[in-house]
Every structure is written in C-alpha cells, then in structure tokens.
PDB file of C-alpha atoms in Angstrom:
ATOM      1  CA  MET A 478     127.769 209.847  12.876  1.00 80.00           C
ATOM      2  CA  GLU A 479     124.183 208.633  12.574  1.00 86.00           C
ATOM      3  CA  ARG A 480     123.178 211.837  10.772  1.00 90.00           C
ATOM      4  CA  ILE A 481     126.108 211.617   8.382  1.00 89.00           C
ATOM      5  CA  ASN A 482     125.244 207.999   7.578  1.00 90.00           C
ATOM      6  CA  GLY A 483     121.598 208.959   7.186  1.00 93.00           C
ATOM      7  CA  VAL A 484     122.450 211.639   4.647  1.00 94.00           C
ATOM      8  CA  ARG A 485     124.720 209.263   2.727  1.00 94.00           C
ATOM      9  CA  LEU A 486     122.102 206.509   2.665  1.00 95.00           C
ATOM     10  CA  ALA A 487     119.378 208.939   1.596  1.00 95.00           C
ATOM     11  CA  LEU A 488     121.553 210.136  -1.297  1.00 95.00           C
ATOM     12  CA  ASP A 489     122.281 206.557  -2.347  1.00 95.00           C
ATOM     13  CA  ASP A 490     118.613 205.601  -2.083  1.00 96.00           C
ATOM     14  CA  ARG A 491     117.508 208.560  -4.197  1.00 95.00           C
ATOM     15  CA  ALA A 492     120.182 207.811  -6.810  1.00 95.00           C
ATOM     16  CA  ALA A 493     119.114 204.143  -6.985  1.00 95.00           C
ATOM     17  CA  LYS A 494     115.581 205.202  -7.946  1.00 95.00           C
ATOM     18  CA  LEU A 495     116.839 207.078 -11.003  1.00 94.00           C
ATOM     19  CA  PRO A 496     118.166 205.672 -14.294  1.00 93.00           C
ATOM     20  CA  ALA A 497     121.875 204.823 -14.063  1.00 85.00           C
ATOM     21  CA  ARG A 498     122.979 207.446 -16.594  1.00 89.00           C
ATOM     22  CA  ASP A 499     120.750 210.194 -15.268  1.00 94.00           C
ATOM     23  CA  ALA A 500     122.672 213.424 -14.546  1.00 95.00           C
ATOM     24  CA  LEU A 501     120.987 213.851 -11.178  1.00 95.00           C
ATOM     25  CA  ALA A 502     121.857 210.262 -10.192  1.00 94.00           C
ATOM     26  CA  THR A 503     125.492 210.958 -11.009  1.00 94.00           C
ATOM     27  CA  ARG A 504     125.445 214.107  -8.876  1.00 95.00           C
ATOM     28  CA  LEU A 505     123.743 212.261  -6.002  1.00 95.00           C
ATOM     29  CA  ARG A 506     126.377 209.497  -6.062  1.00 95.00           C
ATOM     30  CA  ALA A 507     129.133 212.120  -6.101  1.00 95.00           C
ATOM     31  CA  ALA A 508     127.542 213.888  -3.125  1.00 96.00           C
ATOM     32  CA  SER A 509     127.320 210.540  -1.300  1.00 95.00           C
ATOM     33  CA  ALA A 510     131.032 209.944  -1.887  1.00 95.00           C
ATOM     34  CA  THR A 511     131.819 213.430  -0.583  1.00 95.00           C
ATOM     35  CA  VAL A 512     129.770 212.813   2.555  1.00 93.00           C
ATOM     36  CA  ASP A 513     131.549 209.494   3.060  1.00 90.00           C
ATOM     37  CA  SER A 514     134.985 211.127   2.754  1.00 89.00           C
ATOM     38  CA  LEU A 515     133.898 213.757   5.273  1.00 87.00           C
ATOM     39  CA  ARG A 516     132.839 210.974   7.645  1.00 85.00           C
ATOM     40  CA  ALA A 517     136.271 209.346   7.250  1.00 80.00           C
ATOM     41  CA  LYS A 518     137.921 212.621   8.317  1.00 78.00           C
ATOM     42  CA  ILE A 519     135.742 212.959  11.414  1.00 77.00           C
ATOM     43  CA  VAL A 520     135.633 209.420  12.826  1.00 73.00           C
ATOM     44  CA  ALA A 521     137.849 206.362  12.775  1.00 65.00           C
ATOM     45  CA  THR A 522     136.427 204.158  10.035  1.00 62.00           C
ATOM     46  CA  LYS A 523     138.438 200.949  10.247  1.00 63.00           C
ATOM     47  CA  GLU A 524     136.193 197.997  10.931  1.00 61.00           C
ATOM     48  CA  GLY A 525     136.836 194.726  12.742  1.00 57.00           C
ATOM     49  CA  GLY A 526     136.963 195.791  16.385  1.00 53.00           C
ATOM     50  CA  MET A 527     140.755 195.807  16.591  1.00 52.00           C
ATOM     51  CA  ILE A 528     142.632 198.691  18.177  1.00 49.00           C
ATOM     52  CA  THR A 529     144.327 200.346  15.223  1.00 56.00           C
ATOM     53  CA  GLY A 530     145.672 203.543  16.744  1.00 57.00           C
ATOM     54  CA  GLU A 531     143.654 205.566  14.249  1.00 61.00           C
ATOM     55  CA  GLU A 532     142.307 208.749  15.810  1.00 64.00           C
ATOM     56  CA  ARG A 533     140.108 211.250  14.120  1.00 70.00           C
ATOM     57  CA  LEU A 534     138.616 214.636  14.880  1.00 74.00           C
ATOM     58  CA  ARG A 535     135.914 213.209  17.185  1.00 74.00           C
ATOM     59  CA  GLU A 536     138.497 211.504  19.410  1.00 78.00           C
ATOM     60  CA  HIS A 537     140.693 214.621  19.520  1.00 81.00           C
ATOM     61  CA  VAL A 538     137.739 216.826  20.489  1.00 83.00           C
ATOM     62  CA  THR A 539     136.706 214.324  23.173  1.00 85.00           C
ATOM     63  CA  ASN A 540     140.217 214.341  24.631  1.00 86.00           C
ATOM     64  CA  LEU A 541     140.390 218.132  24.558  1.00 88.00           C
ATOM     65  CA  TYR A 542     137.001 218.492  26.254  1.00 88.00           C
ATOM     66  CA  GLY A 543     137.943 215.958  28.941  1.00 88.00           C
ATOM     67  CA  ASN A 544     141.216 217.737  29.618  1.00 87.00           C
ATOM     68  CA  LEU A 545     139.453 221.078  30.009  1.00 84.00           C
ATOM     69  CA  VAL A 546     136.624 219.815  32.195  1.00 82.00           C
ATOM     70  CA  PHE A 547     138.788 217.781  34.548  1.00 87.00           C
ATOM     71  CA  TYR A 548     141.733 220.192  34.800  1.00 86.00           C
ATOM     72  CA  ASP A 549     142.682 220.509  38.484  1.00 87.00           C
ATOM     73  CA  GLY A 550     144.926 223.554  38.209  1.00 88.00           C
ATOM     74  CA  ARG A 551     144.172 227.198  38.831  1.00 87.00           C
ATOM     75  CA  PRO A 552     142.234 229.213  36.247  1.00 83.00           C
ATOM     76  CA  SER A 553     144.274 231.290  33.833  1.00 81.00           C
ATOM     77  CA  GLN A 554     144.461 235.076  34.146  1.00 85.00           C
ATOM     78  CA  THR A 555     142.119 235.546  31.185  1.00 82.00           C
ATOM     79  CA  GLN A 556     139.539 233.317  32.879  1.00 79.00           C
ATOM     80  CA  VAL A 557     139.698 235.383  36.061  1.00 85.00           C
ATOM     81  CA  GLU A 558     139.577 238.845  34.456  1.00 87.00           C
ATOM     82  CA  PRO A 559     136.094 240.279  33.898  1.00 85.00           C
ATOM     83  CA  ARG A 560     134.910 240.473  30.321  1.00 80.00           C
ATOM     84  CA  THR A 561     134.535 243.926  28.823  1.00 74.00           C
ATOM     85  CA  ARG A 562     132.405 244.444  25.743  1.00 66.00           C
TER      86      ARG A 562
END
C-alpha cells in the first residue's frame, strides 16, 4: 500500500508543478485517479477506525494463505504425486 500511495503522491506532485491546463498535468492527474481506484480495489479504504465489514483483495489473500499454511489435514493426491516435466 505504501508503494501505491507513493506512486499516487508522486503523480500528484509532478502535476502540481505544471500549469493547470497543461496536457501532461491532465494525464498525470488521470493516472493518479487510476492508481487510487486500483488501491480501492486492493485494500479496504474506509477511514475512521470502525469495523465496516469491508474486505478487499488483500484480506482475501491473507485469509487464503493462512488457511493453506495452517491446514491440519492430509495432503491432496496431487501434492503427494511426483512432478513430471
């Protein structure tokens, strides 16, 4: 998330240094908005510290990884069979 925010802030900073009607500034602001919408798809973005029930990709991946790592059952047949390539 830090990298995504860093990219967004860098785009905004670069756009702020250009004249408001500059074509590149417009493209930079559009790219910043695209990065921000991508961030909203990946992480929960509601502020305020309340539990909102909003889950995003990061939370789903974390749950999936935890379920795989801490699974106590037997390995599946495909995990036991040797790989052939």
